[in-house]
Amino acid sequence: MKTNSRAGEKIAKLLIWSTALFVLVVLVAISAYILIKGLPRINWHFLTEIPRNMGRSGGVASTIVGTLLVTAVAIIIAMPFGIGTAFYLAEYTKESMITRIIRFSAESLAGIPSIVYGLFGFIFFVIYLNLGWSILSGGLTLAIMILPTIIRTSEEAILSVPKVYREVSFSLGGTKWQTIIKAVFPSAIRGITNGIILSVGRSVAETAAVIYTAGSALRMPVSLFSPTRTMAVHFYILAREGISLENAYGTAALLIILIFLINVVANMLVNRFIAKGR
């Protein structure tokens, strides 16, 4: 009996390691292929010039700025609402019909295709609110799209904090708010940050929801009400229309590098925050 259990455990472990290795190989292969194709195109002029001739020449400066602005608007709006909702569900309410409805709504929103968000953003923000194709319209649409991810990941991170942390805080005379700020939040910060990083990655790489709301202008944006073209949309248009595959690969390589840098910087900040809290 023990021999069968050990054999089964070895087989399960082998399967787990095999699937993890397969995913890693696929990720490295895709990233390496794009970087090999795109890195030779990246230079100072490519990074600092505005696209010209529909993207056949010039660089991607305006698309970099547009990507950062649209993503920043989305995160600034979605982060407080998402984290606040997560703390409300995990700390201020008991399991009830309301909490189940909120969780079900968040899970349902997470499964909606991004093009549906794009159509909603186009009808509501661009037309009804008369914001037009703009950074603000794109950011608001992305904020709604990434909100479920932030809520679910933040709630799971908060619930994973041991109850003894709360009990010790209450026993020392801490209020509910003090317990959340001093005991729960520092312990859950890593999981919350992971959810935000996932949301940033999705925002940076999104095309369907952005092309209907932020537009596709190649000029440098001057305000939140300016239309813009993000790097993902730029890559999509260059590749789909066959305008310039070299520039398309260069843009894709920049996207990979940008997402990698965001992950590295976010983890460094979280580690520094945790180290200061100890």
Coordinates of C-alpha atoms in Angstrom, one line a residue:
M1 CA 0.0 0.0 0.0
K2 CA 2.8 2.4 0.9
T3 CA 4.7 1.5 -2.3
N4 CA 1.6 2.4 -4.4
S5 CA 1.2 5.7 -2.5
R6 CA 4.9 6.6 -3.1
A7 CA 4.7 5.6 -6.7
G8 CA 1.6 7.8 -7.2
E9 CA 3.2 10.7 -5.4
K10 CA 6.3 10.4 -7.7
I11 CA 4.1 10.3 -10.8
A12 CA 2.1 13.3 -9.6
K13 CA 5.3 15.2 -8.9
L14 CA 6.7 14.3 -12.3
L15 CA 3.5 15.6 -14.0
I16 CA 3.5 18.8 -12.1
W17 CA 7.2 19.5 -12.9
S18 CA 6.6 18.5 -16.5
T19 CA 3.7 21.0 -16.9
A20 CA 5.6 23.8 -15.2
L21 CA 8.6 23.1 -17.4
F22 CA 6.4 23.1 -20.5
V23 CA 4.9 26.4 -19.6
L24 CA 8.4 27.9 -18.9
V25 CA 9.7 26.6 -22.2
V26 CA 6.8 28.0 -24.2
L27 CA 7.1 31.4 -22.4
V28 CA 10.9 31.6 -23.0
A29 CA 10.5 30.5 -26.7
I30 CA 7.9 33.1 -27.5
S31 CA 9.7 35.9 -25.7
A32 CA 13.0 34.9 -27.2
Y33 CA 11.6 34.8 -30.8
I34 CA 10.0 38.3 -30.4
L35 CA 13.1 39.8 -28.8
I36 CA 15.4 38.3 -31.5
K37 CA 13.2 39.8 -34.2
G38 CA 12.5 43.1 -32.4
L39 CA 15.6 44.1 -30.5
P40 CA 17.7 45.0 -33.7
R41 CA 15.0 47.6 -34.6
I42 CA 15.2 49.3 -31.2
N43 CA 17.4 52.4 -31.1
W44 CA 17.3 55.9 -29.8
H45 CA 15.5 57.2 -32.8
F46 CA 12.9 54.5 -32.6
L47 CA 12.2 55.4 -28.9
T48 CA 12.1 59.1 -29.3
E49 CA 10.5 59.8 -32.7
I50 CA 6.7 59.9 -33.5
P51 CA 5.4 57.3 -36.0
R52 CA 5.3 58.6 -39.5
N53 CA 3.7 57.4 -42.7
M54 CA 1.1 55.3 -40.8
G55 CA 3.9 53.6 -38.8
R56 CA 6.2 52.6 -41.7
S57 CA 8.9 55.0 -40.5
G58 CA 9.7 57.0 -37.4
G59 CA 9.5 55.6 -33.9
V60 CA 7.0 54.8 -31.2
A61 CA 7.4 57.7 -28.8
S62 CA 3.8 58.8 -28.8
T63 CA 2.6 55.2 -28.4
I64 CA 4.8 54.7 -25.3
V65 CA 3.4 57.9 -23.8
G66 CA -0.1 56.8 -24.7
T67 CA 0.3 53.4 -23.2
L68 CA 1.7 54.8 -19.9
L69 CA -1.0 57.4 -19.6
V70 CA -3.9 55.1 -20.3
T71 CA -2.6 52.4 -17.9
A72 CA -1.9 55.0 -15.2
V73 CA -5.5 56.3 -15.5
A74 CA -6.9 52.8 -15.3
I75 CA -4.8 51.8 -12.2
I76 CA -5.3 55.0 -10.4
I77 CA -9.1 54.6 -10.7
A78 CA -9.4 50.8 -10.3
M79 CA -6.9 50.3 -7.4
P80 CA -8.7 52.2 -4.6
F81 CA -12.1 50.8 -5.6
G82 CA -10.8 47.2 -6.0
I83 CA -8.8 47.2 -2.7
G84 CA -11.5 48.9 -0.8
T85 CA -14.1 46.4 -2.0
A86 CA -11.8 43.6 -1.1
F87 CA -11.4 44.9 2.5
Y88 CA -15.1 45.4 2.7
L89 CA -15.8 41.8 1.7
A90 CA -13.1 40.3 3.9
E91 CA -13.2 42.4 7.0
Y92 CA -16.4 44.4 7.4
T93 CA -19.1 41.9 6.3
K94 CA -20.1 38.3 7.1
E95 CA -21.1 35.8 4.4
S96 CA -24.5 36.9 3.1
M97 CA -26.6 37.4 0.0
I98 CA -24.9 40.8 -0.7
T99 CA -21.4 39.4 -0.5
R100 CA -22.3 36.5 -2.7
I101 CA -23.8 38.9 -5.3
I102 CA -20.7 41.1 -5.2
R103 CA -18.4 38.1 -5.7
F104 CA -20.6 36.6 -8.4
S105 CA -20.6 39.9 -10.2
A106 CA -16.8 40.2 -10.0
E107 CA -16.3 36.7 -11.3
S108 CA -18.8 37.3 -14.1
L109 CA -17.2 40.6 -15.1
A110 CA -13.8 38.9 -15.2
G111 CA -15.1 36.5 -17.9
I112 CA -16.5 39.1 -20.3
P113 CA -14.5 39.4 -23.5
S114 CA -12.5 42.6 -23.8
I115 CA -14.3 43.7 -27.0
V116 CA -17.5 43.9 -25.0
Y117 CA -15.8 46.3 -22.6
G118 CA -14.6 48.2 -25.6
L119 CA -18.2 48.5 -27.1
F120 CA -19.5 49.6 -23.7
G121 CA -16.8 52.2 -23.3
F122 CA -17.4 53.5 -26.8
I123 CA -21.2 53.8 -26.2
F124 CA -21.0 55.2 -22.6
F125 CA -17.8 57.2 -22.3
V126 CA -17.1 58.2 -25.9
I127 CA -20.6 58.9 -27.1
Y128 CA -23.0 59.3 -24.0
L129 CA -20.6 61.2 -21.8
N130 CA -19.1 63.0 -24.8
L131 CA -15.5 62.3 -23.8
G132 CA -14.6 61.3 -27.3
W133 CA -11.8 59.0 -28.3
S134 CA -9.4 59.9 -25.5
I135 CA -6.9 58.7 -22.9
L136 CA -9.6 59.3 -20.3
S137 CA -12.2 57.1 -22.1
G138 CA -9.7 54.3 -22.6
G139 CA -8.5 54.5 -19.0
L140 CA -12.0 54.4 -17.6
T141 CA -12.9 51.4 -19.7
L142 CA -9.7 49.5 -18.7
A143 CA -10.4 50.4 -15.0
I144 CA -13.8 48.6 -15.2
M145 CA -12.2 45.7 -17.0
I146 CA -9.4 45.1 -14.5
L147 CA -11.5 45.9 -11.4
P148 CA -12.6 42.2 -10.9
T149 CA -9.0 41.0 -11.0
I150 CA -7.9 43.5 -8.3
I151 CA -11.0 42.6 -6.1
R152 CA -10.5 38.8 -6.2
T153 CA -6.7 38.8 -5.8
S154 CA -6.8 41.4 -3.0
E155 CA -9.6 39.5 -1.2
E156 CA -7.7 36.2 -1.4
A157 CA -4.6 38.0 -0.1
I158 CA -6.5 39.5 2.8
L159 CA -8.2 36.2 3.8
S160 CA -4.8 34.5 3.8
V161 CA -3.6 36.7 6.7
P162 CA -3.8 34.5 9.9
K163 CA -6.6 35.5 12.3
V164 CA -4.2 35.6 15.2
Y165 CA -2.8 38.9 13.8
R166 CA -6.2 40.5 14.2
E167 CA -6.8 38.9 17.6
V168 CA -3.5 40.2 18.9
S169 CA -4.2 43.7 17.6
F170 CA -7.7 43.8 19.2
S171 CA -6.2 42.5 22.5
L172 CA -3.8 45.4 22.5
G173 CA -6.7 47.9 22.2
G174 CA -6.4 48.4 18.4
T175 CA -9.5 49.5 16.5
K176 CA -10.8 47.8 13.4
W177 CA -9.2 50.4 11.2
Q178 CA -5.9 50.3 13.1
T179 CA -5.9 46.5 12.8
I180 CA -6.4 46.7 9.0
I181 CA -3.7 49.3 8.5
K182 CA -1.1 48.0 10.9
A183 CA -1.6 44.2 10.9
V184 CA -3.6 43.0 7.9
F185 CA -2.5 45.3 5.1
P186 CA 1.3 44.8 5.6
S187 CA 0.8 41.1 5.6
A188 CA -1.4 41.1 2.5
I189 CA 0.6 43.7 0.5
R190 CA 2.5 41.1 -1.6
G191 CA -0.7 39.4 -2.8
I192 CA -2.4 42.7 -3.4
T193 CA 0.5 43.9 -5.4
N194 CA 0.5 40.7 -7.5
G195 CA -3.1 41.4 -8.5
I196 CA -2.2 45.0 -9.4
I197 CA 0.8 43.8 -11.5
L198 CA -1.5 41.4 -13.3
S199 CA -3.9 44.3 -14.0
V200 CA -1.1 46.5 -15.2
G201 CA 0.0 43.8 -17.6
R202 CA -3.5 43.3 -18.9
S203 CA -3.9 47.0 -19.4
V204 CA -0.6 47.5 -21.2
A205 CA -1.3 44.5 -23.6
E206 CA -5.0 45.3 -24.3
T207 CA -6.1 46.1 -27.8
A208 CA -9.9 45.6 -28.3
A209 CA -11.1 47.7 -25.4
V210 CA -8.6 50.5 -26.1
I211 CA -9.0 50.9 -29.9
Y212 CA -12.7 51.6 -29.5
T213 CA -12.2 54.2 -26.7
A214 CA -8.8 55.7 -26.8
G215 CA -8.7 55.9 -30.5
S216 CA -5.7 55.3 -32.8
A217 CA -4.0 58.7 -33.2
L218 CA -0.3 58.7 -33.9
R219 CA 0.4 62.3 -32.7
M220 CA 1.8 62.9 -29.2
P221 CA -1.1 63.3 -26.7
V222 CA -1.2 66.7 -24.9
S223 CA -4.0 66.0 -22.3
L224 CA -6.2 63.3 -20.9
F225 CA -8.8 64.3 -23.5
S226 CA -6.4 63.6 -26.4
P227 CA -6.9 60.5 -28.6
T228 CA -3.9 58.2 -28.6
R229 CA -2.6 54.9 -29.9
T230 CA -1.2 52.4 -27.3
M231 CA 1.8 50.1 -28.1
A232 CA -0.4 47.0 -28.3
V233 CA -2.8 48.7 -30.7
H234 CA 0.1 50.0 -32.8
F235 CA 1.6 46.5 -32.9
Y236 CA -1.8 45.0 -33.9
I237 CA -2.4 47.5 -36.7
L238 CA 1.2 47.2 -38.1
A239 CA 1.0 43.4 -38.1
R240 CA -2.6 43.0 -39.3
E241 CA -2.3 45.5 -42.2
G242 CA 1.2 44.4 -43.1
I243 CA 2.5 48.0 -42.8
S244 CA 5.9 47.2 -41.3
L245 CA 6.7 43.9 -39.7
E246 CA 10.0 45.2 -38.5
N247 CA 8.4 48.0 -36.5
A248 CA 5.7 45.6 -35.3
Y249 CA 8.4 43.3 -33.9
G250 CA 10.2 46.2 -32.4
T251 CA 7.0 47.4 -30.7
A252 CA 6.3 43.9 -29.4
A253 CA 9.8 43.6 -28.0
L254 CA 9.3 46.9 -26.2
L255 CA 6.1 45.7 -24.7
I256 CA 7.8 42.6 -23.3
I257 CA 10.6 44.8 -21.8
L258 CA 8.1 47.3 -20.4
I259 CA 6.0 44.5 -18.7
F260 CA 9.2 43.0 -17.3
L261 CA 10.4 46.3 -15.9
I262 CA 7.0 46.9 -14.3
N263 CA 7.2 43.6 -12.6
V264 CA 10.8 44.1 -11.4
V265 CA 10.2 47.7 -10.1
A266 CA 6.9 46.7 -8.3
N267 CA 8.6 43.7 -6.6
M268 CA 11.5 45.9 -5.5
L269 CA 9.1 48.5 -4.0
V270 CA 7.1 45.8 -2.2
N271 CA 10.2 44.2 -0.7
R272 CA 11.4 47.6 0.5
F273 CA 8.0 48.3 2.0
I274 CA 8.0 44.9 3.8
A275 CA 11.6 45.4 5.0
K276 CA 10.8 48.8 6.5
G277 CA 7.7 47.4 8.3
R278 CA 9.8 44.8 10.1

